[in-house]
PDB file of C-alpha atoms and ligand atoms in Angstrom:
ATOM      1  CA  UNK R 888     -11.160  23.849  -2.569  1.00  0.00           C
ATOM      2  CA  UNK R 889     -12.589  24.914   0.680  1.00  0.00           C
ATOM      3  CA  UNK R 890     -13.227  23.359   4.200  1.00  0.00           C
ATOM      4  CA  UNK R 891     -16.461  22.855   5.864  1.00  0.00           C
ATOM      5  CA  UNK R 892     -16.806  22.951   9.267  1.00  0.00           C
ATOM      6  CA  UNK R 893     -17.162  19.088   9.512  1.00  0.00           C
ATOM      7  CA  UNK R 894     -13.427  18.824   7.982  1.00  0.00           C
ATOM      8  CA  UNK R 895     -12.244  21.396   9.557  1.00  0.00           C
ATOM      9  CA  UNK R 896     -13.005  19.633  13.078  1.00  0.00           C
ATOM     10  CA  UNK R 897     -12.586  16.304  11.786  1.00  0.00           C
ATOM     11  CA  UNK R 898      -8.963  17.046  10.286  1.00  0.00           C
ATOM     12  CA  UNK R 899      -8.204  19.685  13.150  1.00  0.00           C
ATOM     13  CA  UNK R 900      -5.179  17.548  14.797  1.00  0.00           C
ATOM     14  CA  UNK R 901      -3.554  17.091  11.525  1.00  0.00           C
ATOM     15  CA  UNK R 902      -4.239  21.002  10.234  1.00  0.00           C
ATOM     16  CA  UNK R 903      -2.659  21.957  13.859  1.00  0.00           C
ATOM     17  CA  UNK R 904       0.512  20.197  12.568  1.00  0.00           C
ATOM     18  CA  UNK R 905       3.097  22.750  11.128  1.00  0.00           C
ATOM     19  CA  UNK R 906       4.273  20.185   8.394  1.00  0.00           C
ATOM     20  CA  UNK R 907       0.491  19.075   7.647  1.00  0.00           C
ATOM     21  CA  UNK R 908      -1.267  22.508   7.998  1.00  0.00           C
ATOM     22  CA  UNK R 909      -4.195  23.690   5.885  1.00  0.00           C
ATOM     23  CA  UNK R 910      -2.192  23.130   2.932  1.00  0.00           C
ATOM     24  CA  UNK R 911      -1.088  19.996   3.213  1.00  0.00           C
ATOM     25  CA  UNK R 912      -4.831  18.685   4.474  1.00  0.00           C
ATOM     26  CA  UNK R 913      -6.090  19.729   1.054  1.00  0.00           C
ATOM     27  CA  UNK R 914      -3.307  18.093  -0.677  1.00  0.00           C
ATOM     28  CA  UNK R 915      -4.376  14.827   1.000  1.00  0.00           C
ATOM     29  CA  UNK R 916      -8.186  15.588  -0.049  1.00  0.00           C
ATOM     30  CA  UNK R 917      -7.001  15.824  -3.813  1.00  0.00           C
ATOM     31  CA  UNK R 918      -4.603  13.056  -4.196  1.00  0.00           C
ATOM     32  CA  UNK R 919      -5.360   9.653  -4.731  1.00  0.00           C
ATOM     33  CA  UNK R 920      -3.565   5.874  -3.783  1.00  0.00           C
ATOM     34  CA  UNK R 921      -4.506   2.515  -5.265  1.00  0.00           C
ATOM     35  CA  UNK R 922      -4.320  -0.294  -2.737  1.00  0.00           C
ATOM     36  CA  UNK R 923      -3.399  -3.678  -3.907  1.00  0.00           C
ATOM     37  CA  UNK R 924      -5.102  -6.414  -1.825  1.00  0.00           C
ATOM     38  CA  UNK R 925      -7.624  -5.938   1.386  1.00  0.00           C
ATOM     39  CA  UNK R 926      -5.274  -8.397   3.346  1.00  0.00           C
ATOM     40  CA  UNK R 927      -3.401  -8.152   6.232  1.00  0.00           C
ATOM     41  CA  UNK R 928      -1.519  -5.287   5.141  1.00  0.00           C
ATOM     42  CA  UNK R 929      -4.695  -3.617   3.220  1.00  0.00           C
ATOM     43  CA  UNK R 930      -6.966  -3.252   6.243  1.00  0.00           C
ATOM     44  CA  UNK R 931      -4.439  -0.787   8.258  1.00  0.00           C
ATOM     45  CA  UNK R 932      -3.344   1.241   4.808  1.00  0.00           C
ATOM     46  CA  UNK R 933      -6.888   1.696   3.690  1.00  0.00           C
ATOM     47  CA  UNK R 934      -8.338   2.377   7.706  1.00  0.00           C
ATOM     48  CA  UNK R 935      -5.775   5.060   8.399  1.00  0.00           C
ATOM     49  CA  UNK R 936      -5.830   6.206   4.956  1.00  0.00           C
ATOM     50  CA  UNK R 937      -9.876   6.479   4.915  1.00  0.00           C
ATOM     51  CA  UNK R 938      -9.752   8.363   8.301  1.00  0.00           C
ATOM     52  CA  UNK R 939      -7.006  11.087   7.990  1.00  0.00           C
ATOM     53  CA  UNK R 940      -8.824  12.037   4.974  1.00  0.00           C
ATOM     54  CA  UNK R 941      -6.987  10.852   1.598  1.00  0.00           C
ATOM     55  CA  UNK R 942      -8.968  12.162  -1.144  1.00  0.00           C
ATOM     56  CA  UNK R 943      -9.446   8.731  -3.323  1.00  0.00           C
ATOM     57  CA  UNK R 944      -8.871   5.424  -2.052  1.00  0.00           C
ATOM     58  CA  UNK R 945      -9.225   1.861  -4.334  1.00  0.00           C
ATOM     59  CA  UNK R 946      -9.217  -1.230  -3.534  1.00  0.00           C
ATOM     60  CA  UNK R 947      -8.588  -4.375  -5.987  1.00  0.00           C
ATOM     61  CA  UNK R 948      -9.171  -8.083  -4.335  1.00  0.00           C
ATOM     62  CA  UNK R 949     -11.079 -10.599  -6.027  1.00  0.00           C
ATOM     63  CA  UNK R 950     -10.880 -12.517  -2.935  1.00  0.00           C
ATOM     64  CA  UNK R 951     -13.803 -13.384  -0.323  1.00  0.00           C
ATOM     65  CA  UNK R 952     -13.578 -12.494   2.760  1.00  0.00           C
ATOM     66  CA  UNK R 953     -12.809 -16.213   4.688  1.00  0.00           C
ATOM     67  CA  UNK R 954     -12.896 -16.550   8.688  1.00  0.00           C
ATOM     68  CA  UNK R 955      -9.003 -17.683   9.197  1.00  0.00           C
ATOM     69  CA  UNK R 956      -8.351 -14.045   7.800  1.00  0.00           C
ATOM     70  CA  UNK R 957     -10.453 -12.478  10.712  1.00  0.00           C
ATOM     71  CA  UNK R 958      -7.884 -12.533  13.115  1.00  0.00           C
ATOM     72  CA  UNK R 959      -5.614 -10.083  10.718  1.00  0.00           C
ATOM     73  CA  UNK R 960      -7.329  -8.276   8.702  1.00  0.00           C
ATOM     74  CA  UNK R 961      -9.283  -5.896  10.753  1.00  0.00           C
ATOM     75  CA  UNK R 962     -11.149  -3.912   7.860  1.00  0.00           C
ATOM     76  CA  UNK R 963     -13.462  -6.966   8.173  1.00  0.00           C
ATOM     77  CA  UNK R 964     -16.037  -8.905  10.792  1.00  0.00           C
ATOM     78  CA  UNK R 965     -17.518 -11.680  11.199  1.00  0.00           C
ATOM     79  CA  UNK R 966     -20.546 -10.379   9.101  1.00  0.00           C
ATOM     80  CA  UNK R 967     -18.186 -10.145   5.878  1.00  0.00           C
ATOM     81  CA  UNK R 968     -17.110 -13.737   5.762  1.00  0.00           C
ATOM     82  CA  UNK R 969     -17.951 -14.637   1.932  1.00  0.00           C
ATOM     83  CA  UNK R 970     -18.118 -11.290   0.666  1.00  0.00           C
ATOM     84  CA  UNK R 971     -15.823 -10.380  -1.857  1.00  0.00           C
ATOM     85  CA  UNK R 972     -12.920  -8.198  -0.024  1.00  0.00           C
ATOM     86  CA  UNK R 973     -12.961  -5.201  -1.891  1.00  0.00           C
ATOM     87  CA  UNK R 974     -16.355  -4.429  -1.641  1.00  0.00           C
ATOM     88  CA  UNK R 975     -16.861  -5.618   2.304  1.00  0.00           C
ATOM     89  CA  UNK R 976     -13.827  -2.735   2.869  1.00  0.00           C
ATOM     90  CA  UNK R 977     -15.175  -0.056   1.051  1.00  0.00           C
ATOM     91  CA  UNK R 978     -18.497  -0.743   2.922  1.00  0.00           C
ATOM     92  CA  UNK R 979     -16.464  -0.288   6.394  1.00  0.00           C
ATOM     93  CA  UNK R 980     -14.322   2.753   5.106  1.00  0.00           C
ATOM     94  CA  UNK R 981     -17.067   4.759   4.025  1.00  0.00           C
ATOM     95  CA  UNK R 982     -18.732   4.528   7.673  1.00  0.00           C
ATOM     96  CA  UNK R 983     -15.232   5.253   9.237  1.00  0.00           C
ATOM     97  CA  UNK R 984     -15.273   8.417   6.701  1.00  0.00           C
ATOM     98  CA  UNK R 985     -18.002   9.354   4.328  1.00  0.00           C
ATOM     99  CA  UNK R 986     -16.075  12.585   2.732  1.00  0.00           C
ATOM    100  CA  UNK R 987     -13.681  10.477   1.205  1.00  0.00           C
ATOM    101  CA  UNK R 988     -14.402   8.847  -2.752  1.00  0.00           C
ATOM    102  CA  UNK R 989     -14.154   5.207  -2.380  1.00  0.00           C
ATOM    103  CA  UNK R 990     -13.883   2.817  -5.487  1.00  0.00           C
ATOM    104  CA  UNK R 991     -13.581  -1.100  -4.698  1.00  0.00           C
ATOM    105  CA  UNK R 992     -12.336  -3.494  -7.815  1.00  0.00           C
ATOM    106  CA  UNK R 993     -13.611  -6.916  -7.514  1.00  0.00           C
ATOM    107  CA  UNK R 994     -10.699  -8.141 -10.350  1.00  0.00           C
ATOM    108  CA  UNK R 995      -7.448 -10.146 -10.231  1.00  0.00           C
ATOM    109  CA  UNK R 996      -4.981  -8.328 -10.263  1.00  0.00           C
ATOM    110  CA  UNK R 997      -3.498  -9.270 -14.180  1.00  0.00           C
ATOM    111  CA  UNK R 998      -0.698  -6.824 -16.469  1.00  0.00           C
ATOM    112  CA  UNK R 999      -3.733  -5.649 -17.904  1.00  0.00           C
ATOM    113  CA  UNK R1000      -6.137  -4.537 -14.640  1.00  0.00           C
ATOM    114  CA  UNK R1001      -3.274  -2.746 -13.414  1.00  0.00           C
ATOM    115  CA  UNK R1002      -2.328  -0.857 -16.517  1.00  0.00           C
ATOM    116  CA  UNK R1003      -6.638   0.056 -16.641  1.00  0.00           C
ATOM    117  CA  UNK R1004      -6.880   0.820 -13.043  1.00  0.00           C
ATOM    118  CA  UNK R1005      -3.585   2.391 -11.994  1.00  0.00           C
ATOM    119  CA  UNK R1006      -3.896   5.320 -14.746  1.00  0.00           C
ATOM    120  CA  UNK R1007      -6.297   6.424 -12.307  1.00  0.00           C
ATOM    121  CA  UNK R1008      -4.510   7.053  -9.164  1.00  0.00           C
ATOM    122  CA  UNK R1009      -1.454   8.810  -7.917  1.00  0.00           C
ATOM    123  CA  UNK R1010       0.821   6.326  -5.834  1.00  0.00           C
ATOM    124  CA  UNK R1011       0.337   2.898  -5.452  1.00  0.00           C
ATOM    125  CA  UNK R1012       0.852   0.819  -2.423  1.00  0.00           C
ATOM    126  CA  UNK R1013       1.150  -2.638  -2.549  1.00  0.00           C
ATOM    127  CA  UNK R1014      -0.241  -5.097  -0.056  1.00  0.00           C
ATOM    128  CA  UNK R1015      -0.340  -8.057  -1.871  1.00  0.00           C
ATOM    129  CA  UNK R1016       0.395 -11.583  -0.428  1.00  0.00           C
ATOM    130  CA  UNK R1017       2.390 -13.006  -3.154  1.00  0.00           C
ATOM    131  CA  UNK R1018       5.573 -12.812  -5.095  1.00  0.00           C
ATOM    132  CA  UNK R1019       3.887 -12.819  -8.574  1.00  0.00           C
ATOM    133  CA  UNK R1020       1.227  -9.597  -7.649  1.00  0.00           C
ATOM    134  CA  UNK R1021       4.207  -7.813  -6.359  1.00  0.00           C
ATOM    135  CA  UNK R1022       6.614  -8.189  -9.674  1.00  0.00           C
ATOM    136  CA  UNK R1023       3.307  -7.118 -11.934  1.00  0.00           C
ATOM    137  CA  UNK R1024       3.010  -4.201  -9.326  1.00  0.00           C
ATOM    138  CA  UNK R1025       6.330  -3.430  -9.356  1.00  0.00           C
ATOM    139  CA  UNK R1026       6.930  -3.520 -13.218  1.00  0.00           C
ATOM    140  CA  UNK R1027       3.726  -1.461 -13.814  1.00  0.00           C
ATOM    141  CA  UNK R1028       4.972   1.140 -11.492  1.00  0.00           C
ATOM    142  CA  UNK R1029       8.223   1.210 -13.236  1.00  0.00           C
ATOM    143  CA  UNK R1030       7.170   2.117 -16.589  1.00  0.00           C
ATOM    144  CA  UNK R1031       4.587   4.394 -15.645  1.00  0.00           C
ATOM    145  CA  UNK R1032       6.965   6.066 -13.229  1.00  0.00           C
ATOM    146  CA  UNK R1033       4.750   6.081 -10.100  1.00  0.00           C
ATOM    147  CA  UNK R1034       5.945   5.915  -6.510  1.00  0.00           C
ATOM    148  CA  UNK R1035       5.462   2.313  -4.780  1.00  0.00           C
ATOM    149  CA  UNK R1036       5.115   1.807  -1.351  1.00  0.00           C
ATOM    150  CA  UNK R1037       5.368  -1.824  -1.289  1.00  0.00           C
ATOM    151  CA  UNK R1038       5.210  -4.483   2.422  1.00  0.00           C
ATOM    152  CA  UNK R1039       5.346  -7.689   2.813  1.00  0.00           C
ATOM    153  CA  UNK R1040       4.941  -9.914   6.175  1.00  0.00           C
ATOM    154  CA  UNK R1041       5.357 -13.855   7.707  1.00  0.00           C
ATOM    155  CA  UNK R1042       5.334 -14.899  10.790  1.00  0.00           C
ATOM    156  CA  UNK R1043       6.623 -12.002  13.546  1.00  0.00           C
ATOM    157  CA  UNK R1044       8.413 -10.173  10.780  1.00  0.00           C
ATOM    158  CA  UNK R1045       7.856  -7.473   7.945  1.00  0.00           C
ATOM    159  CA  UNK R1046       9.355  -5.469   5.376  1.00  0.00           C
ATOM    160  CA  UNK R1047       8.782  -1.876   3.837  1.00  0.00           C
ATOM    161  CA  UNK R1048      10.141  -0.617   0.825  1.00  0.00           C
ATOM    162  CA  UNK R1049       9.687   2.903  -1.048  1.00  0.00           C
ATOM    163  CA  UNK R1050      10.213   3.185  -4.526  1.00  0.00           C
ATOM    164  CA  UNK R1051      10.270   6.354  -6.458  1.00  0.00           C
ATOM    165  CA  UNK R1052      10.430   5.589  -9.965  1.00  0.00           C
ATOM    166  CA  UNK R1053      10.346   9.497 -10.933  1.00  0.00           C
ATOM    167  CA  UNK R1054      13.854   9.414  -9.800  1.00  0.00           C
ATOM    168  CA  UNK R1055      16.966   7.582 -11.854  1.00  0.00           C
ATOM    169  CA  UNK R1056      18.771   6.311  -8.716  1.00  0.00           C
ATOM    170  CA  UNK R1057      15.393   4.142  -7.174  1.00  0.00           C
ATOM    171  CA  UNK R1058      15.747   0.983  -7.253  1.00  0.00           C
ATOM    172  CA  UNK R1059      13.075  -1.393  -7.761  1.00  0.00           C
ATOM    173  CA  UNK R1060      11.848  -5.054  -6.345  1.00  0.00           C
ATOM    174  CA  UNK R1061      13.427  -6.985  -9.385  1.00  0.00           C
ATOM    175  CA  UNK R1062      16.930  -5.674  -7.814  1.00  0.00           C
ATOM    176  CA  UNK R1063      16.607  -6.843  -4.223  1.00  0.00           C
ATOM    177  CA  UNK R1064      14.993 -10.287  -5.327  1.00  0.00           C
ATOM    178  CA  UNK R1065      16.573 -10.736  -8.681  1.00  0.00           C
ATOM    179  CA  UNK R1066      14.487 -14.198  -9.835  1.00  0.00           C
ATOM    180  CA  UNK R1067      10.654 -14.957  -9.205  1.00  0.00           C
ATOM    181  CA  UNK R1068      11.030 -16.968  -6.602  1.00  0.00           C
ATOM    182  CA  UNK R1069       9.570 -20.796  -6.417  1.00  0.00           C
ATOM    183  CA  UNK R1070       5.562 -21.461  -5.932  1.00  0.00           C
ATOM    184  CA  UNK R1071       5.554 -17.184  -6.943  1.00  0.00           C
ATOM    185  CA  UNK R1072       1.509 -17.352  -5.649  1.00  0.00           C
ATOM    186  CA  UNK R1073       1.815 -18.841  -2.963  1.00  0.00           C
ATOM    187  CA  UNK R1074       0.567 -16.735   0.109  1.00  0.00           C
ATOM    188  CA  UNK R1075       3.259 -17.040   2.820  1.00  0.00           C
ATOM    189  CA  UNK R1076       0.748 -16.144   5.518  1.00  0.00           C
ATOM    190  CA  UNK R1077      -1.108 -19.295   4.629  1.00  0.00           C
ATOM    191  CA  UNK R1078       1.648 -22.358   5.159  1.00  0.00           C
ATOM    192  CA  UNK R1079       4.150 -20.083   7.354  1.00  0.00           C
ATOM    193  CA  UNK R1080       1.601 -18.325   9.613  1.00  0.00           C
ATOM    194  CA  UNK R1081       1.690 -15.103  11.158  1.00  0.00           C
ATOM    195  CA  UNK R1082       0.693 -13.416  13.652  1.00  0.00           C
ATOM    196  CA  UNK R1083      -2.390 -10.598  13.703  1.00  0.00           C
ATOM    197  CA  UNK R1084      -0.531  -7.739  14.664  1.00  0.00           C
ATOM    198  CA  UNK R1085       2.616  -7.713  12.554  1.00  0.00           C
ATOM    199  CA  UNK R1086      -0.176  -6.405   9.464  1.00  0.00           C
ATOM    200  CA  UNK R1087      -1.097  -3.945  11.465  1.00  0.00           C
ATOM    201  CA  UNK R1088       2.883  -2.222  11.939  1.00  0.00           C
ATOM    202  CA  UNK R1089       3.429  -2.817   8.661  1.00  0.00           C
ATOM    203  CA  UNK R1090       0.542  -1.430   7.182  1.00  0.00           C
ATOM    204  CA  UNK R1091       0.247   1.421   9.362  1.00  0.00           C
ATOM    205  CA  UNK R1092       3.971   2.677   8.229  1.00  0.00           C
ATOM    206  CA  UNK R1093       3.354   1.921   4.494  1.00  0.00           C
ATOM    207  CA  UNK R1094       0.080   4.129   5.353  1.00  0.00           C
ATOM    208  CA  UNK R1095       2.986   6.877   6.904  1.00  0.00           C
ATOM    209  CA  UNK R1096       4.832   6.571   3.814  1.00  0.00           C
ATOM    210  CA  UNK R1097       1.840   7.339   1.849  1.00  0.00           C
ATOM    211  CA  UNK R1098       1.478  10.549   3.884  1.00  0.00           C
ATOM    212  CA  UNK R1099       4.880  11.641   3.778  1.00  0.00           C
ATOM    213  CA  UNK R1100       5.569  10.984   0.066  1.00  0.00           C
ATOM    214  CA  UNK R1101       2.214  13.391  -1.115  1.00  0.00           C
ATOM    215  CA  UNK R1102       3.457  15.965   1.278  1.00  0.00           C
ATOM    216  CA  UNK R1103       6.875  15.538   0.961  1.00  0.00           C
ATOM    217  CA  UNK R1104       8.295  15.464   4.246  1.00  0.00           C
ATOM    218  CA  UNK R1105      10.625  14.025   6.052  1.00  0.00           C
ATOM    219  CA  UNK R1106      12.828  11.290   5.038  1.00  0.00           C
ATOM    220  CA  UNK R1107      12.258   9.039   2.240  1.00  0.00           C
ATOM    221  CA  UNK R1108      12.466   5.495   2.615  1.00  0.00           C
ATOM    222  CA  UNK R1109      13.368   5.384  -1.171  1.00  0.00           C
ATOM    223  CA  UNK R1110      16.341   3.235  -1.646  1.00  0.00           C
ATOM    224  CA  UNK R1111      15.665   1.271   1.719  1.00  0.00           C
ATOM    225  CA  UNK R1112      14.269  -1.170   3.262  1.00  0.00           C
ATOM    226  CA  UNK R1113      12.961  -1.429   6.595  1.00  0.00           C
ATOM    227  CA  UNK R1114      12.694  -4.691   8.094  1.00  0.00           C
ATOM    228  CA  UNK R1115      11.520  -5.287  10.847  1.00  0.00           C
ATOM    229  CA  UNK R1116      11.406  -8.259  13.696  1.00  0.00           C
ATOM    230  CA  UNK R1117       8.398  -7.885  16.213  1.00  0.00           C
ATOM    231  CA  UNK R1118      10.316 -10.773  18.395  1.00  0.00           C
ATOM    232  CA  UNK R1119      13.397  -8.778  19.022  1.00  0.00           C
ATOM    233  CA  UNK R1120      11.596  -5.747  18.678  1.00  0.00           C
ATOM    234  CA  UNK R1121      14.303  -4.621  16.138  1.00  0.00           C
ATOM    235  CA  UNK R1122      13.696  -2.050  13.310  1.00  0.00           C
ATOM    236  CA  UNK R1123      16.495  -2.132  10.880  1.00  0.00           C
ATOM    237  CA  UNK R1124      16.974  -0.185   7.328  1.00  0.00           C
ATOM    238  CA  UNK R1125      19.374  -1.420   4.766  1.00  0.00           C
ATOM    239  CA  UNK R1126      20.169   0.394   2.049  1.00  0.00           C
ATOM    240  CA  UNK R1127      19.149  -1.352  -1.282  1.00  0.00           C
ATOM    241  CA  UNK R1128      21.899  -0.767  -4.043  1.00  0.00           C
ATOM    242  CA  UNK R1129      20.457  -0.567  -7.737  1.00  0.00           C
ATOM    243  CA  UNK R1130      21.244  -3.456  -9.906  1.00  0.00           C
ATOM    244  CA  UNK R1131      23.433  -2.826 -13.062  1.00  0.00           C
ATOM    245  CA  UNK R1132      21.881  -5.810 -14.990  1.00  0.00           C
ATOM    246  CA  UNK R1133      17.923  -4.675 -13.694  1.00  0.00           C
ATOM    247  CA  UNK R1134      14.964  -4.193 -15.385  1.00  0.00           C
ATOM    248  CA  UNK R1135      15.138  -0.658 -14.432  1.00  0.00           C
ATOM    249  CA  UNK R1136      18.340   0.013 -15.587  1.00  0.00           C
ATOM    250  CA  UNK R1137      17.188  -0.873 -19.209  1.00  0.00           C
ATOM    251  CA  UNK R1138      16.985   1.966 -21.435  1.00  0.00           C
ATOM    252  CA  UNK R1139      13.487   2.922 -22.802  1.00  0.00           C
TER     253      UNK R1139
HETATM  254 ZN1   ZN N1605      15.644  -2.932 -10.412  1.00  0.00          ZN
END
């Protein structure tokens, strides 16, 4: 694989970067990252994603776009309302970065669309508003052994987890929230509120994770999570201890 000029100028501040290099900016041009929902969380991962130049980005949502998500979920404008999410983001991404290979998936997100779709990409990340998405996500990334980079946000506050299910000591989701919890699709965002920007620091360090995991540097966040609280401005990590009696501690 070799650079044109275009990528080489386009890419230049990330190539300048000893731990990114020339190396690392093809490694990002040849992997791939499925993102689940074009939310709140899914318009940072998939902009930053789209314009340092990951390879292959999808998108599932079976949602339409709707104006109370405007003042989130930045991958969209006012011209999108009633177009179906996945499609209105690709549209965006591609003019943000045409090099890229862009695939949107206009399908709810069932055991079954993930199992079809997910074959197809490297890592996962999970932006999904609800409780039910996440466990299918979650379980599906478990048995195929693929690393999950999964957030979650309400009101001034967020979470980030890592999971790295090619290694025996990750945990998963099931540990750190054990049961489904009540009303499991019901979208927080919608009855607890939250403000516009808390999307955007979440999904911009699950997009950081992404990076960091293909390349391999720095430190994991496998095994934590970071939660965060945009009122306080604190930014805490707590380690997240794998359950005996888990799902993935179940022998195959
Ligand atoms: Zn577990």
């Amino acid at each position: 694989m070799k650079f044109n000029k275009k990528q080489i100028e386009r890419y230049s501040r990330q190539i300048i970067l000893k731990k990114i290099g020339v190396l690392g900016q093809k490694k990002l041009m040849k992997s791939s990252v499925l993102i689940v929902g074009a939310g709140g969380l899914g318009s940072p991962i998939s902009i930053y994603l789209a314009a340092l130049g990951l390879g292959k980005i999808g998108i599932i949502d079976n949602d339409n776009v709707e104006i109370s998500n405007l003042s989130r979920q930045i991958v969209f404008d006012t011209n999108d309302i009633n177009k179906n999410k996945s499609l209105a983001a690709v549209n965006k991404l591609k003019k943000i970065n045409p090099d890229i290979k862009l695939q949107s998936f206009d399908r709810r997100l069932t055991k079954h669309t993930i199992h079809e779709i997910g074959k197809h990409f490297d890592l996962i990340v999970d932006g999904s508003d609800n409780f039910k998405t996440r466990f299918l996500v979650n379980d599906y990334c478990l048995k195929r052994k693929k690393i999950l980079i999964s957030g979650a946000i309400s009101k001034f506050e967020g979470q980030v987890y890592t999971f790295n299910f090619s290694k025996k000591k990750s945990p998963c989701l099931r540990c750190f929230v054990p049961k489904m919890p009540p009303n499991p699709d019901v979208d927080n965002c919608e009855f607890e509120g939250v403000l516009g920007t808390i999307g955007g620091l979440i999904g911009s360090i699950q997009a950081n994770e992404v990076v960091k995991e293909i390349l391999n540097i720095g430190d994991t966040l496998c095994g934590n999570i970071l939660i965060i609280d945009a009122l306080k401005l604190t930014f805490r990590k707590v380690k997240l201890n794998k359950r005996s009696d888990c799902l993935c501690n179940e022998k195959k």
